[in-house]
Structure formats: C-alpha cells, structure tokens
Coordinates of C-alpha atoms in Angstrom, one line a residue:
X268 CA 11.3 24.1 -39.6
X269 CA 11.8 20.6 -38.5
X270 CA 11.9 21.6 -34.8
X271 CA 8.7 23.6 -35.3
X272 CA 7.0 20.6 -36.9
X273 CA 8.1 18.4 -34.1
X274 CA 6.8 20.8 -31.5
X275 CA 3.4 21.2 -33.2
X276 CA 3.1 17.4 -33.5
X277 CA 3.8 17.0 -29.8
X278 CA 1.2 19.7 -29.0
X279 CA -1.4 17.8 -31.1
X280 CA -0.5 14.6 -29.3
X281 CA -1.1 16.4 -26.1
X282 CA -4.5 17.6 -27.3
X283 CA -5.5 14.1 -28.2
X284 CA -4.3 12.8 -24.8
X285 CA -6.1 15.6 -23.1
X286 CA -9.5 14.6 -24.6
X287 CA -9.1 11.0 -23.5
X288 CA -8.1 12.1 -20.0
X289 CA -10.9 14.6 -19.8
X290 CA -13.6 11.9 -20.5
X291 CA -12.4 9.9 -17.5
X292 CA -11.9 12.9 -15.3
X293 CA -15.3 14.4 -16.2
X294 CA -17.1 11.3 -14.9
X295 CA -15.0 11.2 -11.8
X296 CA -15.6 14.9 -11.2
X297 CA -19.3 14.5 -11.4
X298 CA -19.3 11.5 -8.9
X299 CA -16.7 13.3 -6.6
X300 CA -18.6 16.5 -6.6
X301 CA -22.1 15.2 -5.9
X302 CA -21.5 12.1 -3.7
X303 CA -18.1 13.0 -2.2
X304 CA -17.1 9.4 -2.8
X305 CA -13.4 8.9 -3.5
X306 CA -14.1 6.3 -6.2
X307 CA -11.0 4.2 -6.7
X308 CA -13.0 1.9 -9.0
X309 CA -13.3 4.7 -11.6
X310 CA -10.1 3.6 -13.4
X311 CA -11.6 0.1 -13.5
X312 CA -14.6 1.4 -15.4
X313 CA -12.2 2.9 -18.0
X314 CA -10.4 -0.5 -18.2
X315 CA -13.7 -2.3 -18.6
X316 CA -14.7 0.2 -21.3
X317 CA -11.8 -0.7 -23.5
X318 CA -12.2 -4.5 -23.0
X319 CA -15.9 -4.4 -23.7
X320 CA -15.3 -2.3 -26.8
X321 CA -12.8 -4.9 -28.0
X322 CA -15.4 -7.7 -27.6
X323 CA -18.2 -5.6 -29.0
X324 CA -16.3 -4.7 -32.2
X325 CA -15.3 -8.4 -32.6
X326 CA -19.0 -9.4 -32.3
X327 CA -20.6 -6.6 -34.3
X328 CA -17.9 -6.3 -36.9
X329 CA -15.3 -3.7 -38.0
X330 CA -17.4 -2.1 -40.7
X331 CA -20.4 0.2 -40.1
X332 CA -20.9 -1.4 -36.7
X333 CA -17.6 -0.2 -35.3
X334 CA -18.9 3.1 -33.9
X335 CA -22.1 1.7 -32.4
X336 CA -19.9 -0.9 -30.7
X337 CA -18.0 1.8 -28.9
X338 CA -21.3 3.4 -27.7
X339 CA -22.5 0.0 -26.6
X340 CA -19.4 -0.4 -24.5
X341 CA -20.0 3.0 -22.9
X342 CA -23.6 2.3 -22.1
X343 CA -22.7 -1.2 -20.7
X344 CA -20.2 0.4 -18.3
X345 CA -22.8 2.9 -17.3
X346 CA -25.2 0.1 -16.4
X347 CA -22.4 -1.6 -14.4
X348 CA -21.8 1.7 -12.6
X349 CA -25.5 2.0 -11.7
X350 CA -25.6 -1.6 -10.4
X351 CA -22.5 -0.9 -8.3
X352 CA -24.1 2.2 -6.7
X353 CA -27.5 0.5 -6.1
X354 CA -26.2 -2.9 -4.8
X355 CA -23.2 -1.7 -2.8
X356 CA -22.6 2.0 -2.2
X357 CA -26.3 2.7 -1.4
X358 CA -26.0 0.3 1.5
X359 CA -23.1 2.2 3.1
X360 CA -24.2 5.8 2.6
X361 CA -24.4 6.2 6.3
X362 CA -21.0 4.7 7.0
X363 CA -18.0 7.1 7.2
X364 CA -16.9 8.3 3.8
X365 CA -13.5 6.5 4.1
X366 CA -15.3 3.2 4.3
X367 CA -16.9 4.0 0.9
X368 CA -13.3 4.4 -0.3
X369 CA -12.5 1.0 1.1
X370 CA -15.5 -0.5 -0.7
X371 CA -14.5 1.0 -4.1
X372 CA -10.9 -0.3 -3.5
X373 CA -12.3 -3.8 -3.0
X374 CA -14.3 -3.3 -6.3
X375 CA -11.0 -2.6 -8.1
X376 CA -9.7 -6.1 -7.0
X377 CA -12.9 -7.8 -8.0
X378 CA -13.2 -6.1 -11.4
X379 CA -9.5 -6.7 -12.2
X380 CA -9.9 -10.5 -11.7
X381 CA -13.2 -10.5 -13.5
X382 CA -11.4 -9.0 -16.5
X383 CA -8.7 -11.6 -16.1
X384 CA -11.2 -14.4 -16.2
X385 CA -13.2 -13.0 -19.2
X386 CA -10.3 -11.7 -21.4
X387 CA -7.2 -13.4 -20.1
X388 CA -3.8 -11.9 -19.2
X389 CA -2.7 -11.0 -22.7
X390 CA -2.7 -7.5 -24.1
X391 CA -5.6 -6.9 -26.6
X392 CA -5.2 -4.3 -29.3
X393 CA -8.3 -3.5 -31.3
X394 CA -8.6 -2.7 -35.0
X395 CA -8.2 0.8 -36.4
X396 CA -11.3 2.9 -36.7
X397 CA -12.9 2.7 -40.2
X398 CA -12.5 5.9 -42.1
X399 CA -9.7 7.2 -39.8
X400 CA -7.0 4.7 -40.5
X401 CA -4.7 7.0 -42.4
X402 CA -2.8 10.1 -41.5
X403 CA -2.8 13.8 -42.3
X404 CA 0.3 15.8 -43.3
X405 CA 0.9 18.8 -40.9
X406 CA 4.0 20.9 -41.5
X407 CA 5.6 18.0 -43.4
X408 CA 4.9 15.4 -40.7
X409 CA 2.3 12.7 -40.8
X410 CA -0.2 12.9 -37.9
X411 CA -2.8 10.1 -37.3
X412 CA -6.3 11.0 -38.4
X413 CA -7.8 9.2 -35.4
X414 CA -5.9 11.5 -33.1
X415 CA -7.4 14.5 -34.8
X416 CA -10.8 13.0 -34.2
X417 CA -10.0 12.6 -30.5
X418 CA -9.0 16.3 -30.4
X419 CA -12.6 17.2 -31.5
X420 CA -14.3 14.7 -29.1
X421 CA -13.1 16.5 -26.0
X422 CA -14.7 19.9 -26.7
X423 CA -17.8 18.1 -28.1
X424 CA -18.3 16.1 -24.9
X425 CA -17.6 19.3 -22.9
X426 CA -20.3 21.1 -24.8
X427 CA -22.8 18.3 -24.3
X428 CA -22.2 18.1 -20.6
X429 CA -22.5 21.9 -20.4
X430 CA -25.9 21.8 -22.0
X431 CA -26.9 18.9 -19.8
X432 CA -25.9 20.7 -16.6
X433 CA -27.2 24.1 -17.5
X434 CA -30.3 23.5 -19.5
X435 CA -32.0 20.6 -17.8
X436 CA -33.6 20.0 -14.4
X437 CA -31.2 17.1 -13.8
X438 CA -28.3 19.4 -14.4
X439 CA -29.6 21.9 -12.0
X440 CA -29.9 19.3 -9.3
X441 CA -26.4 18.0 -10.0
X442 CA -25.0 21.6 -9.7
X443 CA -27.0 22.2 -6.5
X444 CA -25.8 18.9 -5.0
X445 CA -22.2 19.8 -5.8
X446 CA -22.5 23.0 -3.8
X447 CA -24.8 22.0 -1.0
X448 CA -26.2 18.4 -1.1
X449 CA -27.7 18.7 2.4
X450 CA -30.0 21.5 1.1
X451 CA -30.9 19.5 -1.9
X452 CA -32.1 16.7 0.4
X453 CA -34.0 19.2 2.5
X454 CA -35.9 20.3 -0.5
X455 CA -37.3 16.9 -1.0
X456 CA -35.1 15.6 -3.8
X457 CA -34.6 11.8 -3.8
X458 CA -30.9 11.9 -3.2
X459 CA -30.5 8.1 -3.6
X460 CA -31.7 8.1 -7.2
X461 CA -29.8 11.3 -8.0
X462 CA -26.6 9.6 -6.8
X463 CA -27.4 6.6 -8.9
X464 CA -27.9 8.7 -12.1
X465 CA -24.8 10.7 -11.5
X466 CA -22.7 7.5 -10.8
X467 CA -24.0 5.8 -13.9
X468 CA -23.3 8.9 -16.0
X469 CA -19.8 9.2 -14.6
X470 CA -19.1 5.5 -15.2
X471 CA -20.4 5.8 -18.8
X472 CA -18.0 8.7 -19.5
X473 CA -15.1 6.6 -18.1
X474 CA -16.3 3.7 -20.3
X475 CA -16.5 5.9 -23.4
X476 CA -13.0 7.2 -22.6
X477 CA -11.7 3.6 -22.6
X478 CA -13.6 2.6 -25.6
X479 CA -12.2 5.5 -27.7
X480 CA -8.7 4.3 -26.8
X481 CA -9.2 1.0 -28.5
X482 CA -7.2 1.8 -31.7
X483 CA -4.5 3.7 -29.7
X484 CA -3.5 1.4 -26.9
X485 CA -3.9 -2.2 -25.9
X486 CA -6.4 -3.3 -23.2
X487 CA -4.3 -4.4 -20.2
X488 CA -5.1 -5.2 -16.6
X489 CA -2.8 -2.4 -15.4
X490 CA -5.0 0.4 -16.9
X491 CA -7.2 0.8 -13.8
X492 CA -4.7 2.1 -11.2
X493 CA -2.7 4.0 -13.8
X494 CA -5.8 5.8 -15.0
X495 CA -7.3 6.6 -11.6
X496 CA -4.1 8.4 -10.5
X497 CA -4.2 10.7 -13.5
X498 CA -7.9 11.2 -13.2
X499 CA -7.7 12.2 -9.6
X500 CA -5.0 14.7 -10.4
X501 CA -7.1 16.3 -13.2
X502 CA -10.2 16.5 -10.9
X503 CA -8.3 18.2 -8.0
X504 CA -6.3 20.6 -10.3
X505 CA -9.4 21.6 -12.2
X506 CA -11.6 21.9 -9.1
X507 CA -13.9 19.3 -7.5
X508 CA -17.2 19.2 -9.4
X509 CA -16.1 21.6 -12.2
X510 CA -16.4 20.1 -15.6
X511 CA -14.7 23.0 -17.4
X512 CA -12.0 22.9 -14.8
X513 CA -11.4 19.2 -15.6
X514 CA -11.0 20.1 -19.3
X515 CA -8.6 22.9 -18.5
X516 CA -6.6 20.7 -16.2
X517 CA -6.4 17.9 -18.7
X518 CA -5.2 20.3 -21.3
X519 CA -2.6 21.7 -19.0
X520 CA -1.2 18.4 -17.9
X521 CA -1.3 16.7 -21.3
X522 CA 0.5 19.6 -22.9
X523 CA 3.1 19.9 -20.2
X524 CA 3.9 16.2 -20.8
X525 CA 4.0 16.7 -24.5
X526 CA 6.5 19.6 -24.1
X527 CA 8.7 17.5 -21.8
X528 CA 8.8 14.8 -24.4
X529 CA 9.6 17.3 -27.1
X530 CA 12.5 18.9 -25.1
X531 CA 14.0 15.5 -24.4
X532 CA 17.5 15.8 -22.9
X533 CA 18.6 19.4 -22.5
X534 CA 22.0 20.6 -21.2
X535 CA 21.8 23.5 -18.8
X536 CA 25.0 24.9 -17.3
X537 CA 26.9 21.8 -18.3
X538 CA 24.3 19.5 -16.7
X539 CA 22.2 17.2 -18.8
X540 CA 18.6 17.2 -17.8
X541 CA 16.2 14.6 -19.1
X542 CA 12.8 16.3 -19.4
X543 CA 11.3 13.2 -20.9
X544 CA 11.7 11.5 -17.5
X545 CA 9.5 14.2 -15.9
X546 CA 6.5 12.8 -17.7
X547 CA 6.1 10.3 -14.8
X548 CA 5.7 13.0 -12.3
X549 CA 4.7 16.3 -14.0
X550 CA 1.0 16.0 -13.2
X551 CA 1.8 15.4 -9.5
X552 CA 4.0 18.5 -9.5
X553 CA 1.2 20.5 -11.0
X554 CA -1.2 19.2 -8.4
X555 CA 1.1 20.0 -5.5
X556 CA 1.6 23.5 -6.7
X557 CA -2.1 24.1 -7.3
X558 CA -3.1 22.7 -4.0
X559 CA -0.6 24.9 -2.2
X560 CA -1.6 28.1 -4.0
X561 CA -5.3 27.5 -4.7
X562 CA -6.5 24.5 -2.8
X563 CA -10.0 24.3 -4.4
X564 CA -8.5 24.1 -7.9
X565 CA -8.2 26.3 -10.9
X566 CA -11.9 26.7 -11.7
X567 CA -13.4 25.2 -8.5
X568 CA -15.0 27.0 -5.5
X569 CA -14.3 26.6 -1.8
X570 CA -16.6 23.9 -0.4
X571 CA -19.5 25.0 1.7
X572 CA -19.3 23.9 5.3
X573 CA -21.4 20.9 5.9
X574 CA -24.7 21.6 7.8
X575 CA -24.5 18.3 9.6
X576 CA -21.4 17.6 11.7
X577 CA -19.8 14.3 11.8
X578 CA -20.4 11.8 14.5
X579 CA -18.9 12.8 17.8
X580 CA -15.8 10.8 18.6
X581 CA -15.9 8.9 21.9
X582 CA -13.0 9.8 24.3
X583 CA -10.1 7.4 24.2
X584 CA -10.3 4.8 26.9
X585 CA -7.5 4.1 29.3
X586 CA -6.9 0.4 29.1
X587 CA -9.0 -1.5 31.6
X588 CA -8.2 -4.8 33.2
X589 CA -9.8 -6.7 30.3
X590 CA -7.8 -4.8 27.7
X591 CA -4.5 -5.2 29.7
X592 CA -5.2 -9.0 30.0
X593 CA -5.9 -9.4 26.3
X594 CA -2.7 -7.4 25.4
X595 CA -0.6 -9.4 27.8
X596 CA -2.0 -12.7 26.4
X597 CA -1.2 -11.5 22.8
X598 CA 2.3 -10.5 23.7
X599 CA 3.0 -13.8 25.4
X600 CA 1.6 -15.6 22.3
X601 CA 3.9 -13.6 20.0
X602 CA 6.9 -14.3 22.2
X603 CA 6.2 -18.0 22.2
X604 CA 5.4 -18.1 18.4
X605 CA 8.8 -19.3 17.2
X606 CA 8.8 -22.2 19.6
X607 CA 5.1 -23.1 18.9
X608 CA 5.7 -23.0 15.1
X609 CA 9.1 -24.7 15.0
X610 CA 7.8 -27.3 12.6
X611 CA 6.6 -24.6 10.2
X612 CA 9.3 -22.0 9.6
X613 CA 7.1 -20.0 7.2
X614 CA 4.9 -19.0 10.1
X615 CA 7.7 -16.9 11.5
X616 CA 8.3 -15.3 8.1
X617 CA 4.7 -14.4 7.8
X618 CA 4.6 -13.1 11.4
X619 CA 7.5 -10.7 10.6
X620 CA 5.5 -9.3 7.6
X621 CA 2.4 -8.9 9.9
X622 CA 4.4 -7.1 12.6
X623 CA 5.9 -4.7 10.1
X624 CA 2.4 -4.1 8.6
X625 CA 1.1 -3.4 12.2
X626 CA 3.7 -0.7 12.8
X627 CA 3.1 0.9 9.4
X628 CA -0.7 0.9 9.9
X629 CA -0.4 2.1 13.4
X630 CA 1.7 5.1 12.3
X631 CA -0.9 5.9 9.6
X632 CA -3.8 5.6 12.1
X633 CA -1.9 8.0 14.4
X634 CA -2.6 10.9 12.0
X635 CA -5.8 9.6 10.4
X636 CA -7.8 8.8 13.6
X637 CA -6.7 10.9 16.5
X638 CA -5.4 13.7 14.4
X639 CA -8.1 13.6 11.7
X640 CA -5.7 14.0 8.8
X641 CA -6.3 11.7 5.9
X642 CA -3.1 10.7 4.1
X643 CA -3.0 8.9 0.7
X644 CA 0.8 9.0 0.5
X645 CA 2.0 7.4 3.7
X646 CA 4.0 4.9 1.8
X647 CA 6.5 7.7 1.0
X648 CA 7.8 7.5 4.6
X649 CA 7.8 3.7 4.6
X650 CA 9.9 3.8 1.4
X651 CA 12.2 6.5 2.6
X652 CA 13.0 4.5 5.7
X653 CA 13.6 1.4 3.6
X654 CA 15.8 3.2 1.1
X655 CA 17.5 5.1 3.8
X656 CA 18.5 1.8 5.5
X657 CA 19.7 0.2 2.3
X658 CA 21.7 3.2 1.1
X659 CA 23.3 3.8 4.5
X660 CA 24.2 0.2 4.8
X661 CA 25.8 0.0 1.4
X662 CA 27.5 3.5 1.5
X663 CA 28.9 3.4 5.0
X664 CA 28.9 -0.2 6.1
X665 CA 27.6 0.9 9.4
X666 CA 26.2 -1.8 11.9
X667 CA 22.6 -2.7 11.3
X668 CA 21.4 -1.4 14.6
X669 CA 23.0 2.0 13.8
X670 CA 21.3 1.9 10.4
X671 CA 17.9 1.1 12.0
X672 CA 18.3 4.1 14.3
X673 CA 19.3 6.5 11.4
X674 CA 16.9 5.3 8.7
X675 CA 13.7 6.5 10.4
X676 CA 15.3 10.0 10.6
X677 CA 15.4 10.0 6.8
X678 CA 11.7 9.4 6.7
X679 CA 11.0 11.9 9.4
X680 CA 13.0 14.5 7.4
X681 CA 10.7 13.8 4.4
X682 CA 7.6 14.2 6.7
X683 CA 8.9 17.5 7.9
X684 CA 8.8 18.9 4.4
X685 CA 5.5 17.2 3.3
X686 CA 3.8 18.0 6.6
X687 CA 4.7 21.7 6.5
X688 CA 2.6 22.1 3.3
X689 CA 0.0 19.5 4.1
X690 CA -1.3 20.8 7.4
X691 CA -2.4 24.0 5.7
X692 CA -5.1 22.0 3.9
X693 CA -7.8 19.6 5.1
X694 CA -10.0 16.8 4.0
X695 CA -9.7 15.5 0.5
X696 CA -7.3 18.3 -0.5
X697 CA -4.9 17.3 2.2
X698 CA -5.1 13.7 1.2
X699 CA -4.4 14.5 -2.5
X700 CA -1.4 16.7 -1.6
X701 CA 0.1 13.8 0.4
X702 CA -0.5 11.6 -2.7
X703 CA 1.2 14.1 -4.9
X704 CA 4.4 14.3 -2.7
X705 CA 4.5 10.5 -2.5
X706 CA 4.3 10.1 -6.2
X707 CA 7.0 12.7 -6.7
X708 CA 9.2 10.7 -4.3
X709 CA 8.4 7.5 -6.1
X710 CA 9.3 9.0 -9.5
X711 CA 12.7 10.2 -8.1
X712 CA 13.5 6.8 -6.7
X713 CA 12.3 5.0 -9.8
X714 CA 14.5 7.1 -12.1
X715 CA 17.7 7.8 -10.1
X716 CA 19.6 4.8 -11.2
X717 CA 23.0 5.8 -9.9
X718 CA 21.8 6.4 -6.3
X719 CA 18.7 4.2 -5.8
X720 CA 19.2 1.5 -8.4
X721 CA 16.2 2.9 -10.4
X722 CA 13.5 0.4 -11.3
X723 CA 15.7 -2.5 -10.2
X724 CA 16.0 -1.2 -6.7
X725 CA 18.8 -2.3 -4.3
X726 CA 19.7 -5.8 -3.3
X727 CA 22.0 -7.3 -0.7
X728 CA 20.4 -5.6 2.3
X729 CA 20.8 -8.5 4.7
X730 CA 21.1 -8.4 8.5
X731 CA 24.3 -9.5 10.2
X732 CA 25.0 -13.2 11.0
X733 CA 23.6 -13.0 14.5
X734 CA 20.3 -12.1 12.9
X735 CA 20.5 -14.4 9.9
X736 CA 18.2 -16.9 11.6
X737 CA 14.6 -15.8 11.0
X738 CA 13.7 -16.5 14.6
X739 CA 16.3 -14.0 15.8
X740 CA 15.2 -11.4 13.3
X741 CA 11.6 -12.0 14.4
X742 CA 12.6 -11.3 18.0
X743 CA 14.2 -8.0 17.0
X744 CA 11.2 -7.0 14.9
X745 CA 8.8 -8.0 17.7
X746 CA 10.7 -5.9 20.2
X747 CA 10.9 -2.8 18.0
X748 CA 7.3 -3.0 16.8
X749 CA 6.0 -3.4 20.4
X750 CA 8.1 -0.5 21.4
X751 CA 6.9 1.6 18.5
X752 CA 3.2 0.8 19.1
X753 CA 3.6 1.5 22.8
X754 CA 5.3 4.9 22.3
X755 CA 2.5 5.9 19.8
X756 CA -0.2 4.9 22.3
X757 CA 1.6 6.7 25.2
X758 CA 1.7 9.9 23.0
X759 CA -2.0 9.7 22.4
X760 CA -2.7 9.5 26.2
X761 CA -0.3 12.4 26.8
X762 CA -1.1 16.1 26.7
X763 CA 0.1 16.2 23.1
X764 CA -2.4 13.5 22.2
X765 CA -5.3 15.5 23.8
X766 CA -4.2 18.6 21.7
X767 CA -4.3 16.5 18.5
X768 CA -7.8 15.3 19.2
X769 CA -8.9 18.8 20.2
X770 CA -7.6 20.1 16.9
X771 CA -9.4 17.3 15.1
X772 CA -12.8 17.9 16.8
X773 CA -12.8 21.7 16.7
X774 CA -10.1 23.9 15.2
X775 CA -11.7 27.1 16.4
X776 CA -12.1 25.9 20.0
X777 CA -8.6 24.5 20.1
X778 CA -7.2 27.8 18.8
X779 CA -9.2 29.8 21.3
X780 CA -7.7 27.9 24.2
X781 CA -4.1 28.5 23.0
X782 CA -3.3 25.4 21.0
X783 CA -1.1 26.0 18.0
X784 CA -3.2 23.7 15.7
X785 CA -0.9 23.7 12.7
X786 CA 2.2 23.1 14.8
X787 CA 0.6 20.2 16.6
X788 CA -0.5 18.6 13.3
X789 CA 2.9 19.1 11.8
X790 CA 4.6 17.4 14.7
X791 CA 2.1 14.6 14.4
X792 CA 3.0 14.2 10.7
X793 CA 6.7 13.9 11.7
X794 CA 6.1 11.4 14.4
X795 CA 4.0 9.2 12.1
X796 CA 6.6 9.5 9.4
X797 CA 9.3 8.5 11.8
X798 CA 7.6 5.2 12.8
X799 CA 6.6 4.4 9.2
X800 CA 10.3 4.8 8.3
X801 CA 11.2 2.3 11.1
X802 CA 8.7 -0.1 9.6
X803 CA 10.3 0.4 6.1
X804 CA 13.8 -0.2 7.5
X805 CA 12.7 -3.4 9.1
X806 CA 11.0 -4.5 5.8
X807 CA 14.2 -3.8 3.9
X808 CA 16.3 -6.1 6.1
X809 CA 13.6 -8.8 6.3
X810 CA 13.5 -9.1 2.5
X811 CA 17.2 -8.4 1.7
X812 CA 16.2 -5.9 -1.0
X813 CA 14.1 -2.9 -1.7
X814 CA 12.3 -1.6 -4.8
X815 CA 10.4 1.5 -5.8
X816 CA 7.1 -0.3 -5.2
X817 CA 7.6 0.4 -1.5
X818 CA 6.8 4.1 -2.2
X819 CA 4.1 3.5 -4.8
X820 CA 0.4 4.5 -4.3
X821 CA -0.5 0.8 -4.0
X822 CA 1.4 0.6 -0.8
X823 CA -0.4 3.7 0.6
X824 CA -3.7 2.1 -0.4
X825 CA -2.7 -1.0 1.5
X826 CA -2.1 1.1 4.6
X827 CA -5.5 2.7 4.2
X828 CA -7.2 -0.6 3.8
X829 CA -5.5 -1.9 7.0
X830 CA -6.6 1.1 9.1
X831 CA -10.2 1.1 7.8
X832 CA -10.6 -2.7 7.9
X833 CA -9.7 -2.7 11.6
X834 CA -11.6 0.5 12.5
X835 CA -10.4 4.1 12.5
X836 CA -12.1 5.0 15.8
X837 CA -10.4 2.3 17.9
X838 CA -6.7 2.1 19.0
X839 CA -6.7 -1.6 18.3
X840 CA -8.1 -1.0 14.8
X841 CA -4.8 -0.7 12.9
X842 CA -3.3 -3.7 14.7
X843 CA -6.3 -5.9 13.9
X844 CA -6.7 -4.6 10.4
X845 CA -3.0 -5.0 9.5
X846 CA -2.9 -8.5 10.8
X847 CA -6.1 -9.5 9.1
X848 CA -5.2 -7.9 5.7
X849 CA -1.7 -9.3 5.6
X850 CA -2.9 -12.8 6.6
X851 CA -5.8 -12.7 4.1
X852 CA -3.5 -11.4 1.3
X853 CA -1.0 -14.2 1.9
X854 CA -3.5 -17.0 2.4
X855 CA -5.8 -16.1 -0.5
X856 CA -2.9 -15.3 -2.9
X857 CA -1.5 -18.8 -2.4
X858 CA -4.9 -20.6 -2.8
X859 CA -6.2 -19.3 -6.2
X860 CA -5.2 -17.6 -9.4
X861 CA -8.1 -15.1 -8.8
X862 CA -6.9 -14.1 -5.3
X863 CA -7.7 -10.4 -5.9
X864 CA -11.4 -11.1 -6.5
X865 CA -11.6 -13.3 -3.4
X866 CA -9.7 -10.8 -1.3
X867 CA -11.9 -8.0 -2.6
X868 CA -15.0 -10.0 -1.9
X869 CA -14.0 -10.7 1.7
X870 CA -13.3 -7.0 2.2
X871 CA -16.7 -6.1 0.8
X872 CA -18.4 -8.5 3.1
X873 CA -16.5 -7.1 6.1
X874 CA -17.4 -3.6 5.0
X875 CA -21.1 -4.4 4.8
X876 CA -21.1 -6.4 8.0
X877 CA -18.8 -4.2 10.1
X878 CA -18.9 -0.6 8.8
X879 CA -17.2 0.5 12.0
X880 CA -14.3 -1.9 11.4
X881 CA -13.6 -5.4 12.8
X882 CA -12.0 -4.0 16.0
X883 CA -14.8 -1.4 16.3
X884 CA -17.4 -4.1 16.1
X885 CA -15.6 -6.2 18.7
X886 CA -15.4 -3.2 21.0
X887 CA -19.1 -2.6 20.5
X888 CA -19.9 -6.2 21.4
X889 CA -17.7 -6.2 24.5
X890 CA -18.4 -2.7 25.8
X891 CA -21.7 -1.7 24.3
X892 CA -24.0 -3.3 26.8
X893 CA -21.9 -2.1 29.7
X894 CA -21.9 1.5 28.4
X895 CA -25.6 1.4 27.9
X896 CA -26.2 0.3 31.5
X897 CA -23.9 3.0 32.8
X898 CA -25.8 5.7 30.9
X899 CA -29.0 4.6 32.5

C-alpha cells in the first residue's frame, strides 16, 4: 500500500509539473509555429514572470490581492514581449532566421543582468497562495493543495487556448500562419501585427507559468536557460505549432521523470541502476526517439514547403591577391605576437583562447554554412575531445602529442553516431536532434563520477615541461589551429566541398547527378566533429582541467554566436566572429559586474547594423563595388 501511495504521489507531482511546463511550452509553440523564430529569450520571460510576481505580491499584499498580482505579472511580461517584437525582431524580419536566434540570445544576456540589477543575486521565495497553503490526504500521504490547483490549471489553459484558436478570427489566422504563412501574407493579412500579437501572447503564457511557480520554487537567475531547454523539448516532441501536442508532450516527459524518481535505485541482474539520475536526460532521450521515428512530433504535421526560396548563395571565391596578402599579414602578426606582447603575458593566454575558439567556430561553420546543417549541439564534440585527451593522459600516461592525435578521434566517433541519425532530418528538427544528443552526452559525463570525475571534472591535465611556458604552448596551438583551418578550407574547395554545397542548395538536383547526399552530409559531420575535438583537446591542456560545462548547451550557443556574428556566408566569418566574441567576452567581463548586458547590447547593435555578419559586411564593402562594375 505504501508503494502504491508513493507511486500515486509521484504521478500527481508529475501532473503538477506538466501543467507548469505546458504553459511555457504553449507560448513557445505559438511563437515557433507562426514566426519560425527560435526564441532563446522565452525562458527569460518565464524567469521575469516569477520575479515580477514576487514584487507584485509584495506591493499589492498577500491577501485578496495575491491572485490579481499573478495576473499582473503575466500581463506585464506580455507587454515586454510585444515591445521586444516591435523594437527588435520586427527590424530583422528580412535577415536570415538564424540571426533572429542570435538576437534573442543577446536578449537573454540583457534580461538576465536586468533581473540581477533589479532583484539582486539572492534566491527569492514567494509566500504561499492564500487558501491553498495546506495539504490533502491521498492514500494516507499528504499532497500540497497548491499542486492540485496546478493540475487543474493546465487543462483549463489548454481549453481556453483551444477556444481562442478555433472560435475566433485571430485563432484562424494563427492556425493558417502555422501551416502556410506565405499564403496568409498573400491574402492581405498584416503579418507584422499578427506576429506581434502572437509573440505577446506567447510571452504572457511564459510569464504566467513563472508567476504560478512563485510558491513552489525560488526566483533565481538560472531559470532562463534551464527552462528554455525543457520548453524546446516539449514543443518539438509535441509537434511545432500544436498546442494539444505540447500538453501531451509535457505530460509524457513530466510523468517519465516522476516515475524515474519513484523507481530510485533498482538492481537489475546484479547491477544497481539509478533511475533518479535519468531525470537530467530523460526528456532529451524522448526527443531523440521521437525525432528519429516521427520528425514532426507526436501531434504535429509535416511542414509545408516554403513558397519563397532562400537567398541564392554566392559561389565560394578562390582567394585573390588581396585575401592572400591579408591572410599572410595576419599569420605574421600572430607569429610575432609573443615577442610584441612580452611585457603583457596575459595577451598570450587570451590569444590561445581565441585560437581555440577559432578552430571550434570554423568546424561548426563547416557544416552550418557550406553544408547547410544547423547544429545546436556542436559542443558535444568539443567536450568529447577534451575529455578524451584528459582521460587518455591520465589512464595511459601517453605523450601529449600522441594524446592530441588520438583525442579528436574520440570526438569523430561520437560524430559518426550522431551524424548517422541527424542527416536524416533537416532544418529545426536536425538542430534539435543534435541538441538532444549533446545533452545526453553532457548528462553522462556529469554523472559518471568514477570515469569522468562527475560534476567536478578532471584536473591535472597539464602539458609537458617543454610546453609549460605559455609562449611555447601558444606556438603549438597556433600551428595546429592554422593547419586545421587550412585543411577545412581546402576541403571546401575540393570536389567534396562542391558536393556539400550542391546538397545544400538542391537535394533533388544533387541526387539526380549521382551525389549520395546523406553520405556526403554524414562525412561532413564527422570531419566537423574531428576538428571540434582537436579544439577541445587543446582547450583541456591550456586550462589544465576540464569540466562538464564544455559539453553543455551554453558552449554550443557560444559557437553559434561566433559563426553568426562573423557571418555564415563567408569563409572568414567564423574566424572573425570567434575572435570578436572571445575578446568582447573577456574584455567586458573584466570591466563591469553587468558584463552580460553589455555583451548582449553589443551583439544586438552588431546584429542590427550588420545582419550579414561582421565579415560579411566587410566583404560587401571591399568587393561589392567591384562586383557591381563587373556585372555591368
């Protein structure tokens, strides 16, 4: 009986969690379905909702004004969402969709520091809801009354959204835009204001989800990224744009987590398995399985082919005399850097970080730009290379150069597995599958204490004495990074590179002329993983230690920012973007407590001024007039 009561209690906890997760995911699903914006800032709206609810309750009072205060918080977040869409996203509608992602990532940084400035770094736990402060006995166990209320909220909001979407003209337009937004625009609907209304509604739902969590969890600055990961999973599993699908997916994931907690540690065939540890990764396992079996989600529909093709990519230029001269000058400057900066040793340390970031970003650009495959989990290969180097060094005591040669193969092996599944998808679904595999890898590394050191990571990963001097290690890093970038560029100008770009521009035409598209994309995945692994191995030796953060989604997002900041349509883009982002991150972080907001603001300015990327803008300035004259 006690086991049954415990099981029922966990299922009810899962239902309460599902309702909260559904509110966030429903808003993201609306935005995602109509605007196709991968809104990284949606988790920030959730975080702001709980913070505003805390302040609103303190201002209005804990009595009869408690519930209106939660609604005020939701509406306030909706207004913030509308302002974000009008003042920022509307200005970059015509930019590539990935640059909208970059803009929303910058918003995450700005909103986080705004919350830090307004509410401080401490955790804030709100008061209990009036009238629901007690508990209810269920099978002899006490269950919080407020959690029972949350169980009801989920279906109630689902019903209200169903009425809105099926019984109103606004709902008809939203559903039509989810299926074919080009046709909606052709019918004369003002898409800009439709997008604003949908974005505001989605933000309000996220704010309501956060506000309702006020009595259950404290408001912290880490809620944004934690929440957005789970919300993305629910949207993709349920089906992009499907509100019922989001609810079903939230139920499925929340209940699976509850069951894992209830099972605890179970001994199977003499082996103790901790199911409770699976709660960190179960949603990503579900997403990976669903994407492989049914890419459009449980209740979603296959997306209609866009009526308007994307911008035609310009052919890759063979480097001309100007590009060769600029490259030679840069290499000479890098070689001379240790001598030039002898009075400032930190410059060499920062230069090593920049070089490693350049190789990481270039490997990501290799599959994102020329291959057209968007990866949200590229940090997995960076981390596998880093951990491969650390574990090989500690387990075998092999020379560092041998470890540097072997560690990238570990990352390439991971890319073989992930790439085999990923190349069968495209667009957002491919990106989400790479994210799922990366988070699975992160969870394994984070919890495998005996092998990877768990959350503490591994230390003592230092280079040998002949590389102990930072200048010597800089020289080795420079040589390997230059060689890696050169090899990737040579591949792009080889027949394999032409096959990659042919598959990106037209799968049907590439297949018709005999190109095995999936195999080409798979090999590209492995090549990119190999060089990301080399970057990870160099990172491990440069820092002397490695932690699970090297595989986390935050590292993958950093890579995306580098590629997009520099320009995805130029070969110099990842180099410029990686150098600029790493330098800005270091410089801004040392200059102010609110470095995230400053960095986010700089990224927003760059996105608005240079939607084609910094390197793309420079290329347009240098070559634009010459190309125009030649076309005449």
